[in-house]
mmCIF file of C-alpha atoms in Angstrom:
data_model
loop_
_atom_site.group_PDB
_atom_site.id
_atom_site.type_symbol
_atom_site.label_atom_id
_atom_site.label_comp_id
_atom_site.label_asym_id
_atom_site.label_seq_id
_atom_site.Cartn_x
_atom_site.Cartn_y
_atom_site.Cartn_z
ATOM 1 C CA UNK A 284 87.698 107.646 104.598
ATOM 2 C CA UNK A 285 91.484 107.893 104.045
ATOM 3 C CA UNK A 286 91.307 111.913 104.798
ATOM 4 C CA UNK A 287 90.925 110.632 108.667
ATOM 5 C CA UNK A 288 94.446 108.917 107.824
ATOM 6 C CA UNK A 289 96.050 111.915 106.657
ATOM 7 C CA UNK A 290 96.650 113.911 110.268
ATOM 8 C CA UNK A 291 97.835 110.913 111.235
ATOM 9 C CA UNK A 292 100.805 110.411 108.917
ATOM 10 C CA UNK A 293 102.027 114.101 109.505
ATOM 11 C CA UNK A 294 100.374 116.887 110.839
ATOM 12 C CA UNK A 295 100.015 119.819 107.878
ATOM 13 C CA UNK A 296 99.934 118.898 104.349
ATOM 14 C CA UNK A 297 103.674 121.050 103.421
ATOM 15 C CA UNK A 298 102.739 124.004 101.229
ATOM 16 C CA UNK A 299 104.903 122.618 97.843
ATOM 17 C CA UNK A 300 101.841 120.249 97.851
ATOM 18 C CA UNK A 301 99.621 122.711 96.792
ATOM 19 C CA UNK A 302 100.971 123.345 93.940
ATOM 20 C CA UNK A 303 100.108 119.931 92.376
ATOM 21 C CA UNK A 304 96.553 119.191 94.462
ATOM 22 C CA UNK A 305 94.742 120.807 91.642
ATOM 23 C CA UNK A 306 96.463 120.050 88.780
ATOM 24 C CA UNK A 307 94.013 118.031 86.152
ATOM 25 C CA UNK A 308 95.994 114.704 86.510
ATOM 26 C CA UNK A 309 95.822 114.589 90.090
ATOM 27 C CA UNK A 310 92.055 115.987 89.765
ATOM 28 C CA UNK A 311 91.479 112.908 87.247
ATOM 29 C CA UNK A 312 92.299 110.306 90.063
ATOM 30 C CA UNK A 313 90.246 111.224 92.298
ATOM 31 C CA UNK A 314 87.331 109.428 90.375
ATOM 32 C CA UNK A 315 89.411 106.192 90.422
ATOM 33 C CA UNK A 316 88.837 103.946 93.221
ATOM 34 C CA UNK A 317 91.239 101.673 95.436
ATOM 35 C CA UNK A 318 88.957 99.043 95.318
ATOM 36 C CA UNK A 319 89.173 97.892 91.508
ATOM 37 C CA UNK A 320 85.375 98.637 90.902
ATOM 38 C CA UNK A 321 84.466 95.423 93.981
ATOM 39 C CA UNK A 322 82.333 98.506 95.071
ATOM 40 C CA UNK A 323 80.333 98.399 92.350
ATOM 41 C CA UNK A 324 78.994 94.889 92.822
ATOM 42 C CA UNK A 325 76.995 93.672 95.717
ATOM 43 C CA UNK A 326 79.416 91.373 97.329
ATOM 44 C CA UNK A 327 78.005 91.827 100.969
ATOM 45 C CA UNK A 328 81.990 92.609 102.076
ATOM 46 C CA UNK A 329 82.416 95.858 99.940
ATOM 47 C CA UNK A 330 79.317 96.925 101.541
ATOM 48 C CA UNK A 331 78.540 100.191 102.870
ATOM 49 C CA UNK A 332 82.573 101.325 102.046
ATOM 50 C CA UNK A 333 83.595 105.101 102.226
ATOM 51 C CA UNK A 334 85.384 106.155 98.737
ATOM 52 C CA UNK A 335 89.373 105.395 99.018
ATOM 53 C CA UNK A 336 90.706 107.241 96.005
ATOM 54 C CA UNK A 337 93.763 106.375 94.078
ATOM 55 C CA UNK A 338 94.465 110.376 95.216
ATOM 56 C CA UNK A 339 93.748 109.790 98.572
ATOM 57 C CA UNK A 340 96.183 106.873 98.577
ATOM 58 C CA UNK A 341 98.674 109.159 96.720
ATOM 59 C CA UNK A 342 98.670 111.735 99.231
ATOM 60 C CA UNK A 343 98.944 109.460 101.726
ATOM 61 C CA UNK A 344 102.118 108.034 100.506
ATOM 62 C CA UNK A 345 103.390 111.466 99.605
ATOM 63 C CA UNK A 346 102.609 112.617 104.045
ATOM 64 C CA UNK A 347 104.160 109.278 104.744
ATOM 65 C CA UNK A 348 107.389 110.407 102.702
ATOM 66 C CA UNK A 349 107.861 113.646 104.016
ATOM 67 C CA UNK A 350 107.459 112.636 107.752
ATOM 68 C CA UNK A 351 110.119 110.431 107.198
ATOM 69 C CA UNK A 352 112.800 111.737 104.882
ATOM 70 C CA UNK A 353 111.551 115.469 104.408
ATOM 71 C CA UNK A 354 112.516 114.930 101.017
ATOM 72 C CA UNK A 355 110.647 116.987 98.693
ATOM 73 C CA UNK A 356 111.564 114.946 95.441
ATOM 74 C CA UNK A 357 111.099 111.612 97.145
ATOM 75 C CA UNK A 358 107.827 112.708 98.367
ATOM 76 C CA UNK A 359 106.969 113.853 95.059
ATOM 77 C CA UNK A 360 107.084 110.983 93.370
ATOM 78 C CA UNK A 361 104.637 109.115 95.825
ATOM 79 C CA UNK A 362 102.299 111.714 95.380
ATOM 80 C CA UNK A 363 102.494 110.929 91.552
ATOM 81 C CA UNK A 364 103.358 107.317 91.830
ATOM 82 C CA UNK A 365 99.212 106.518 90.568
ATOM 83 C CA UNK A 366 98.706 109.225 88.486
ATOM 84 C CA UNK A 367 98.423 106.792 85.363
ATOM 85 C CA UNK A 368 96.302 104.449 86.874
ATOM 86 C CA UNK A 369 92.882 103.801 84.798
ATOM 87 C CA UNK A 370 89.332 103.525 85.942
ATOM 88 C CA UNK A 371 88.799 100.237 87.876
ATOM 89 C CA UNK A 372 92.852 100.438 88.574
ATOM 90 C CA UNK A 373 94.317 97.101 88.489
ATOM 91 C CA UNK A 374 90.851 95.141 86.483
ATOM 92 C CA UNK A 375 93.052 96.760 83.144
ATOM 93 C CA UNK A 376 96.078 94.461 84.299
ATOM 94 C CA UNK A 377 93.230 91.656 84.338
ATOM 95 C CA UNK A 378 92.522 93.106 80.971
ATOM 96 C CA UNK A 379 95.706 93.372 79.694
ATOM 97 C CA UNK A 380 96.652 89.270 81.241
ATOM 98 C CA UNK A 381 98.776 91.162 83.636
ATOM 99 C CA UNK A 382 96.531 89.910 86.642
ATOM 100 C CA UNK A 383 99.914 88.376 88.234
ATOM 101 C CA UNK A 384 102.699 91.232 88.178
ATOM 102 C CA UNK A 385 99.795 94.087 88.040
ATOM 103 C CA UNK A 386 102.399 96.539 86.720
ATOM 104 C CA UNK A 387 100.791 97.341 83.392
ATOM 105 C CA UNK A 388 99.208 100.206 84.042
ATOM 106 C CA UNK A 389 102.453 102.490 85.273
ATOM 107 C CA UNK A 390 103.578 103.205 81.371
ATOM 108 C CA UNK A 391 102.179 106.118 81.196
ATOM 109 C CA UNK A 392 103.101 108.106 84.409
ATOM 110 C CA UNK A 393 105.756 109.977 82.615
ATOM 111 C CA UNK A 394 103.615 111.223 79.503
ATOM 112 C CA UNK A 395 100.758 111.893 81.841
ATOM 113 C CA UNK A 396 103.087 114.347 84.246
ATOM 114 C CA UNK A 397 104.779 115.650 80.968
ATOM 115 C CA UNK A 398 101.553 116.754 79.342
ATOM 116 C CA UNK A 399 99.772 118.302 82.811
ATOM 117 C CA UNK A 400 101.374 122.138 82.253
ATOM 118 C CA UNK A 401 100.080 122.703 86.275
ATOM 119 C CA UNK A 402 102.328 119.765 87.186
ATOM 120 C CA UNK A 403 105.260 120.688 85.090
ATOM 121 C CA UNK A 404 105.235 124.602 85.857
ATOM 122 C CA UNK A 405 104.776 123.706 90.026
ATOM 123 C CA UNK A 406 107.780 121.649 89.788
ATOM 124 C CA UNK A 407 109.948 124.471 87.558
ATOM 125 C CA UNK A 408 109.055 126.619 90.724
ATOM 126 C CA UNK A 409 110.850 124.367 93.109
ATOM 127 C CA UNK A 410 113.921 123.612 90.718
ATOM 128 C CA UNK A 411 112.585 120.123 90.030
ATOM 129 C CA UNK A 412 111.602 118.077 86.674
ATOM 130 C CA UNK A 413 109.615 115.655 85.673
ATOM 131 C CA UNK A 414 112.574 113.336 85.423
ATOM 132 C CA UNK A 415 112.882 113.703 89.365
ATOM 133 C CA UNK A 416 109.828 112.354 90.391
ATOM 134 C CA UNK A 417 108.202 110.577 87.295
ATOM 135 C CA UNK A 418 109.588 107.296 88.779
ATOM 136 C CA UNK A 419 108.775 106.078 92.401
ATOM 137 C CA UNK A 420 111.056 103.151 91.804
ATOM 138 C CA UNK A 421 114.384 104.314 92.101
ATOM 139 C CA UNK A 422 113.723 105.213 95.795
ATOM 140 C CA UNK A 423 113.233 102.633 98.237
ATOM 141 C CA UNK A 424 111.166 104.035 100.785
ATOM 142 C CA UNK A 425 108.635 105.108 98.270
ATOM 143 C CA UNK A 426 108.427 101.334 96.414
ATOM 144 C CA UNK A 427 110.554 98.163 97.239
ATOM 145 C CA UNK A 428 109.826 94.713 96.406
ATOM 146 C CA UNK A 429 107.737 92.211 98.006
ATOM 147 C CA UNK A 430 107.797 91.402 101.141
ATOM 148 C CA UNK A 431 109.510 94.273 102.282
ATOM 149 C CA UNK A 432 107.531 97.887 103.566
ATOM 150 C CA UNK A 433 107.456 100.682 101.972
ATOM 151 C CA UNK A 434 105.479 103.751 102.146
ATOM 152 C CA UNK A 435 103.054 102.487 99.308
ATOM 153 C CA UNK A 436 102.541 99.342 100.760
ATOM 154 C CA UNK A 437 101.933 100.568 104.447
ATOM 155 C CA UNK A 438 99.441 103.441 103.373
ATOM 156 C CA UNK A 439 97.409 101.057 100.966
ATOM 157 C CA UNK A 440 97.512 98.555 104.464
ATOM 158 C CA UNK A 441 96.917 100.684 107.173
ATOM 159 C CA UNK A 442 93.802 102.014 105.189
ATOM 160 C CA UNK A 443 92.428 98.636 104.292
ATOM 161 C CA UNK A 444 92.729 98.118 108.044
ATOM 162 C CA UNK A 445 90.272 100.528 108.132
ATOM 163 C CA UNK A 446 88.122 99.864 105.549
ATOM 164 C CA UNK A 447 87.750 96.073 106.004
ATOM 165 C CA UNK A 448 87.088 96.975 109.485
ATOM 166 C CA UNK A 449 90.019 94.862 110.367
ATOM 167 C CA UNK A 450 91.012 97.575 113.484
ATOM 168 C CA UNK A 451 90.354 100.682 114.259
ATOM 169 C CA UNK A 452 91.580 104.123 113.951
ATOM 170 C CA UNK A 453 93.578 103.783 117.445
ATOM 171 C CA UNK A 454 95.445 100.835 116.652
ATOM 172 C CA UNK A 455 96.295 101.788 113.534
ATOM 173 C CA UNK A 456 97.565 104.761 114.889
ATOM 174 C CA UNK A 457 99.759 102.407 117.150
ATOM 175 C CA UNK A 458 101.256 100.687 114.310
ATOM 176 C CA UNK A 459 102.628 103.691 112.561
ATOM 177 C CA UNK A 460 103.927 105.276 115.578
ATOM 178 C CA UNK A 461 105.984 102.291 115.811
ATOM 179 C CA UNK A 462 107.361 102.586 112.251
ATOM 180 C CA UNK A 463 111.152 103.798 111.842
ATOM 181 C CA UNK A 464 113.704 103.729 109.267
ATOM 182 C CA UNK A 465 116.583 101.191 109.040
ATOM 183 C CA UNK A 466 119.158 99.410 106.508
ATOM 184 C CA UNK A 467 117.668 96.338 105.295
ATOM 185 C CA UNK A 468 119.859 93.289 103.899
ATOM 186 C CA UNK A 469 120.606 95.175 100.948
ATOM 187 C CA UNK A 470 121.948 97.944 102.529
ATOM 188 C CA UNK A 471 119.253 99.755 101.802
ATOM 189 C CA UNK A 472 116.911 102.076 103.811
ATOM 190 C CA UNK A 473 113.596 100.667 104.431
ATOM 191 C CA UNK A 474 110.586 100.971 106.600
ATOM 192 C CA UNK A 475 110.603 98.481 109.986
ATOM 193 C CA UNK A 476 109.032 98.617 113.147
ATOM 194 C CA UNK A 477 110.639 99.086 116.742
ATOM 195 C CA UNK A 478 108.591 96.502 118.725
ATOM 196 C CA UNK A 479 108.531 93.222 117.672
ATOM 197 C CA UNK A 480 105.173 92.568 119.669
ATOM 198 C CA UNK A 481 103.989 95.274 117.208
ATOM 199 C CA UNK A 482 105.140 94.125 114.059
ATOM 200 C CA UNK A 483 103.994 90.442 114.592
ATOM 201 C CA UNK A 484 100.478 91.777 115.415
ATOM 202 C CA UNK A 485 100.828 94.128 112.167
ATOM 203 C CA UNK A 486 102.009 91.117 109.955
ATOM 204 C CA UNK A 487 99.563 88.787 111.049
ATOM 205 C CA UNK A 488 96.966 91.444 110.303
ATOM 206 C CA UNK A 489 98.327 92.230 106.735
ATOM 207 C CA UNK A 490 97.386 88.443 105.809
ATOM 208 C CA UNK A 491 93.887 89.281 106.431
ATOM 209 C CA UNK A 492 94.406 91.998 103.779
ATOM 210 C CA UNK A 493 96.242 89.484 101.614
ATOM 211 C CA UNK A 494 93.394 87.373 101.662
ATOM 212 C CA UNK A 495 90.675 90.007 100.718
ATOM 213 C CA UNK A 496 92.826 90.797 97.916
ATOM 214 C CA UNK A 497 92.755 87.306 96.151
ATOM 215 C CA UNK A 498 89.320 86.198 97.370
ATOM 216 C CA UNK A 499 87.344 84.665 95.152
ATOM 217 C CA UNK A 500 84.836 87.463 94.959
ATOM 218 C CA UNK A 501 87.411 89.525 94.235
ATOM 219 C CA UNK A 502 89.567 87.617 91.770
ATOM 220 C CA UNK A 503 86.138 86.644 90.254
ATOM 221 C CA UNK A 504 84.641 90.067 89.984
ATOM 222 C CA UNK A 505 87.981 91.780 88.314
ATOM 223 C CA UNK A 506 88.456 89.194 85.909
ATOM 224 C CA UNK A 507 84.131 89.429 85.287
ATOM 225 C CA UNK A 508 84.670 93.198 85.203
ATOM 226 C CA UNK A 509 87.481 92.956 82.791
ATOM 227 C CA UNK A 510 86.076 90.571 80.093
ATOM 228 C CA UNK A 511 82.785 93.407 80.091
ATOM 229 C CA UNK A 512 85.173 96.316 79.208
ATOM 230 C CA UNK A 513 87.179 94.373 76.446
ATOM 231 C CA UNK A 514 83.729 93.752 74.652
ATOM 232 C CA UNK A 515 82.855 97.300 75.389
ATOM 233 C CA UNK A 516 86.275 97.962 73.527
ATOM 234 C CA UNK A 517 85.552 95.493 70.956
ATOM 235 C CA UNK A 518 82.480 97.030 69.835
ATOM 236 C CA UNK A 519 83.691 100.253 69.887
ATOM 237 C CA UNK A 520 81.323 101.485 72.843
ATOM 238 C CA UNK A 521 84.902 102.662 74.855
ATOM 239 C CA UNK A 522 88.311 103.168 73.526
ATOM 240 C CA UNK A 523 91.069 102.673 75.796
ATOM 241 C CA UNK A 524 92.009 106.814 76.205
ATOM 242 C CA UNK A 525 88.176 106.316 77.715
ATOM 243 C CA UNK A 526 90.059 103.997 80.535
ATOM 244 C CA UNK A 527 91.865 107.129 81.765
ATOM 245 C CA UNK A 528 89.285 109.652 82.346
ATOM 246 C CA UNK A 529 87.069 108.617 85.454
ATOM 247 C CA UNK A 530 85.219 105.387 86.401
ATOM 248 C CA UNK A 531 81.917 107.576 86.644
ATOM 249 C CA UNK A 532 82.735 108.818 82.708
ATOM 250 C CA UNK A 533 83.445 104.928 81.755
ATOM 251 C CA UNK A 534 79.911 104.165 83.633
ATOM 252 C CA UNK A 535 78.516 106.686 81.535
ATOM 253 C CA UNK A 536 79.720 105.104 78.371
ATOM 254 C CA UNK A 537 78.577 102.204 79.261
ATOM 255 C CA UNK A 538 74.898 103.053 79.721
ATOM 256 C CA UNK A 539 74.599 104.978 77.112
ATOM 257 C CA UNK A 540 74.794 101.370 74.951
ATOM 258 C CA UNK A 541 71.797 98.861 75.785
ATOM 259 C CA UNK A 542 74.332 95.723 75.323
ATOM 260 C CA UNK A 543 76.960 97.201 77.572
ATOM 261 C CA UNK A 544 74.532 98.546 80.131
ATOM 262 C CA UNK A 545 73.186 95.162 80.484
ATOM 263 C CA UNK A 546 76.739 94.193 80.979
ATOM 264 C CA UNK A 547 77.262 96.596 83.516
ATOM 265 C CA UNK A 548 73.999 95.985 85.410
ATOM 266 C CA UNK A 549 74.945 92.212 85.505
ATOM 267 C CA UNK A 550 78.249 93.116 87.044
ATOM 268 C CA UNK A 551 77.081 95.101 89.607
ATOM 269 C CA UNK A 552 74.446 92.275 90.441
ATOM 270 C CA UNK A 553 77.529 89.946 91.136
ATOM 271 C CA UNK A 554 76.532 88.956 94.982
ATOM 272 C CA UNK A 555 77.648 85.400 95.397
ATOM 273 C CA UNK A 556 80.539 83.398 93.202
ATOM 274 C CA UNK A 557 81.059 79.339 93.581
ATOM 275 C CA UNK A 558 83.331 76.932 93.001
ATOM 276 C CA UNK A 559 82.675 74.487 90.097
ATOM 277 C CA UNK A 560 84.725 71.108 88.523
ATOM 278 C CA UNK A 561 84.457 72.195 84.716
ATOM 279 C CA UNK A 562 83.252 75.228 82.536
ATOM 280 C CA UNK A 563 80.097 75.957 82.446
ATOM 281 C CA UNK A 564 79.351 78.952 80.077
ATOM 282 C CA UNK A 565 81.254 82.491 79.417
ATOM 283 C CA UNK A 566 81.053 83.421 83.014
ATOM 284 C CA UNK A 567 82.816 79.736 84.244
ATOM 285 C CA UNK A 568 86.886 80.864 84.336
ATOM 286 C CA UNK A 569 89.854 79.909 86.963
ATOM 287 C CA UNK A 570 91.647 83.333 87.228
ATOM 288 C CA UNK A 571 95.170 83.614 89.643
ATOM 289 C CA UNK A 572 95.876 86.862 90.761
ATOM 290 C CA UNK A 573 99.455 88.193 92.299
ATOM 291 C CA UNK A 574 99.777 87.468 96.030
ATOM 292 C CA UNK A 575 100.597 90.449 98.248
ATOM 293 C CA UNK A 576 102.189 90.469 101.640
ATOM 294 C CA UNK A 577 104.694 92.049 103.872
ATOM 295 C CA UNK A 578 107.328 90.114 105.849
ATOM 296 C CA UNK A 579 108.810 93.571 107.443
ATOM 297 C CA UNK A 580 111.865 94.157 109.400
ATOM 298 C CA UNK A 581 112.094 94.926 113.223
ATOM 299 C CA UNK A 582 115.076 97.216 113.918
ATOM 300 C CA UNK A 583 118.215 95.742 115.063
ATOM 301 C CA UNK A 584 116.430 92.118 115.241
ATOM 302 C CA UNK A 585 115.493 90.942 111.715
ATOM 303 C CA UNK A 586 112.477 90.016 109.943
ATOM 304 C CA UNK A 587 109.312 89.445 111.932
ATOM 305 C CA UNK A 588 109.066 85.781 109.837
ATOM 306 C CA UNK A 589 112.635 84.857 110.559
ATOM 307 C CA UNK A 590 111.536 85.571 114.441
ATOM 308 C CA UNK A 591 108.065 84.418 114.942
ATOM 309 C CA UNK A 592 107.525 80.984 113.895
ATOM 310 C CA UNK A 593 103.378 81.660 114.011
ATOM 311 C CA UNK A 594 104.411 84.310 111.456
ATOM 312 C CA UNK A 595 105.948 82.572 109.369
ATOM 313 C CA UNK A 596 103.679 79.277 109.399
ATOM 314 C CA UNK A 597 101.119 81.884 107.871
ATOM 315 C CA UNK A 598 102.762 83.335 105.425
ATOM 316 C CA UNK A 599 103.792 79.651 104.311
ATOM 317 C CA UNK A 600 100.169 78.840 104.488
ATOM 318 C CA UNK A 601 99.078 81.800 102.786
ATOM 319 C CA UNK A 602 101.594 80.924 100.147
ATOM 320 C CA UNK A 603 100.540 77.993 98.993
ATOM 321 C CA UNK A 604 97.204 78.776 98.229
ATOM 322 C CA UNK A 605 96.023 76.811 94.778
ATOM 323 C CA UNK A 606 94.360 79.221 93.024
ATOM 324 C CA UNK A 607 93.060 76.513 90.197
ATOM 325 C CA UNK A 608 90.023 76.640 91.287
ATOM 326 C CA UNK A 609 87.260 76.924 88.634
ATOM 327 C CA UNK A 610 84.688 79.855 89.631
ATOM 328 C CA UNK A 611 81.055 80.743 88.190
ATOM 329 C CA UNK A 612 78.193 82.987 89.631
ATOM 330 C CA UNK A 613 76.281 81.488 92.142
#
């Protein structure tokens, strides 16, 4: 699905690409999904969605980078920016009882690009090192902080747009035309629109995605999904090197144990979660989950919440959210 995206952020993929497309680490991440395994289960709202890969993200970042800045090391380090991420992506924070800041699974990035001789040769060839691009961080455009836009967090967007079936391929196409680049508070450069008309219909939009994102299907499922590969761990069925090989190697591991395959199977029969008043067995948890949104800039005018006051009533709404809510399979 995202390869329809990809024309759209710039027109030719640029050639120094190439030399990292194929490299095993980028390879690996194409069998890890943007969806945090939800496509596994049969919650009737991940149904019938295309594969999003953590690669197809990456690239996407990467095109969005070089359209913009034309800088190669910049762009770099959005195409590597998920090259650590695990199988089921951010269910390992939930995992790990990093469900809230979701940032535990980024300590590897530099030993994974380090250890991929591809990766490490293509960049020799262009002059670069790993120490140029192994963090996405230090440039602004490629990662910023919530709620400001940056390349990551309009890619990941625009393609839930189109995988929630939240707009189509044309509008989306209308938001990004209408992305520029300008100095944000900090003096910094940082992705804003042109229109305000534009960004208020993008921002409104976004909390759509926000929503999806801490459902309670989806908080539910991770946290479910989580629990069932720390046993797996546990017993010795997986061992956490297993997490970073592909989501259909994990599944295999899985299956090949009649405890954890049962696990699995149960998972992936998750269609329906509801909300209780107390615990009611091992499945019965209240899980929070970090709260994503974008309150982006319009050029010369400000932030879109700061403008709109229907924007920012939703944000506020959105914000407040109790997530203490007690949650069992239904």
């Amino acid at each position: 699905m995202s390869k329809a995206l990809w024309p759209m952020y710039e027109n030719d993929i640029p050639e120094e690409f190439f030399l990292f497309l194929n490299a095993p680490a980028m390879k690996r991440i194409r069998g890890c999904g943007m969806h945090c395994g939800m496509e596994y289960t049969s919650f009737p709202f991940y149904k019938d969605f295309k594969p999003y890969s953590r690669y197809d993200h990456s690239l996407g970042v990467a095109l969005i980078l070089y359209k913009f800045t034309g800088d190669l090391k910049m762009s770099l380090s959005g195409l590597f920016h998920d090259i650590a991420t695990p199988a089921f992506a951010h269910v390992i924070d939930f995992l790990k009882g990093d469900h809230e800041k979701q940032e535990a699974t980024e300590e590897r990035t530099r030993r994974i690009l380090e250890s991929d001789k591809q990766i490490v040769e293509g960049l020799r060839k262009l002059s670069l090192s790993v120490e140029d691009v192994y963090d996405y961080h230090r440039y602004p455009l490629a990662d910023n902080d919530s709620p400001k836009l940056s390349s990551d967090r309009l890619e990941y967007t625009l393609n839930n747009f189109l995988n929630y079936r939240f707009a189509t391929s044309e509008e989306i196409h209308a938001f990004y035309k209408d992305i520029t680049i300008t100095k944000n508070e900090e003096g910094e450069e940082e992705m804003a629109f042109t229109h305000l008309d534009i960004a208020t219909e993008f921002t409104l939009l976004t909390l759509k995605n926000s929503r999806v994102y801490v459902a309670d299907e989806d908080r539910y499922g991770m946290e479910y999904l989580a629990r069932l590969l720390k046993r797996a761990i546990d017993r010795g069925v997986l061992k956490e090197d297993d997490l970073y090989t592909t989501e259909k190697e994990v599944i295999a591991k899985l299956e090949e144990d009649r405890e954890a395959k049962a696990d699995f199977a149960s998972f992936r029969a998750l269609k329906k979660v509801k909300q209780v008043d107390t615990i009611l067995d091992e499945n019965t948890y209240a899980v929070s989950s970090k709260k994503r949104y974008i309150n982006p800039l319009v050029k010369d005018k400000g932030r879109v919440a700061s403008l709109v006051p229907e924007v920012k009533a939703a944000i506020d709404s959105f914000l407040a959210e109790d997530f203490s809510k007690i949650l069992t399979k239904a």
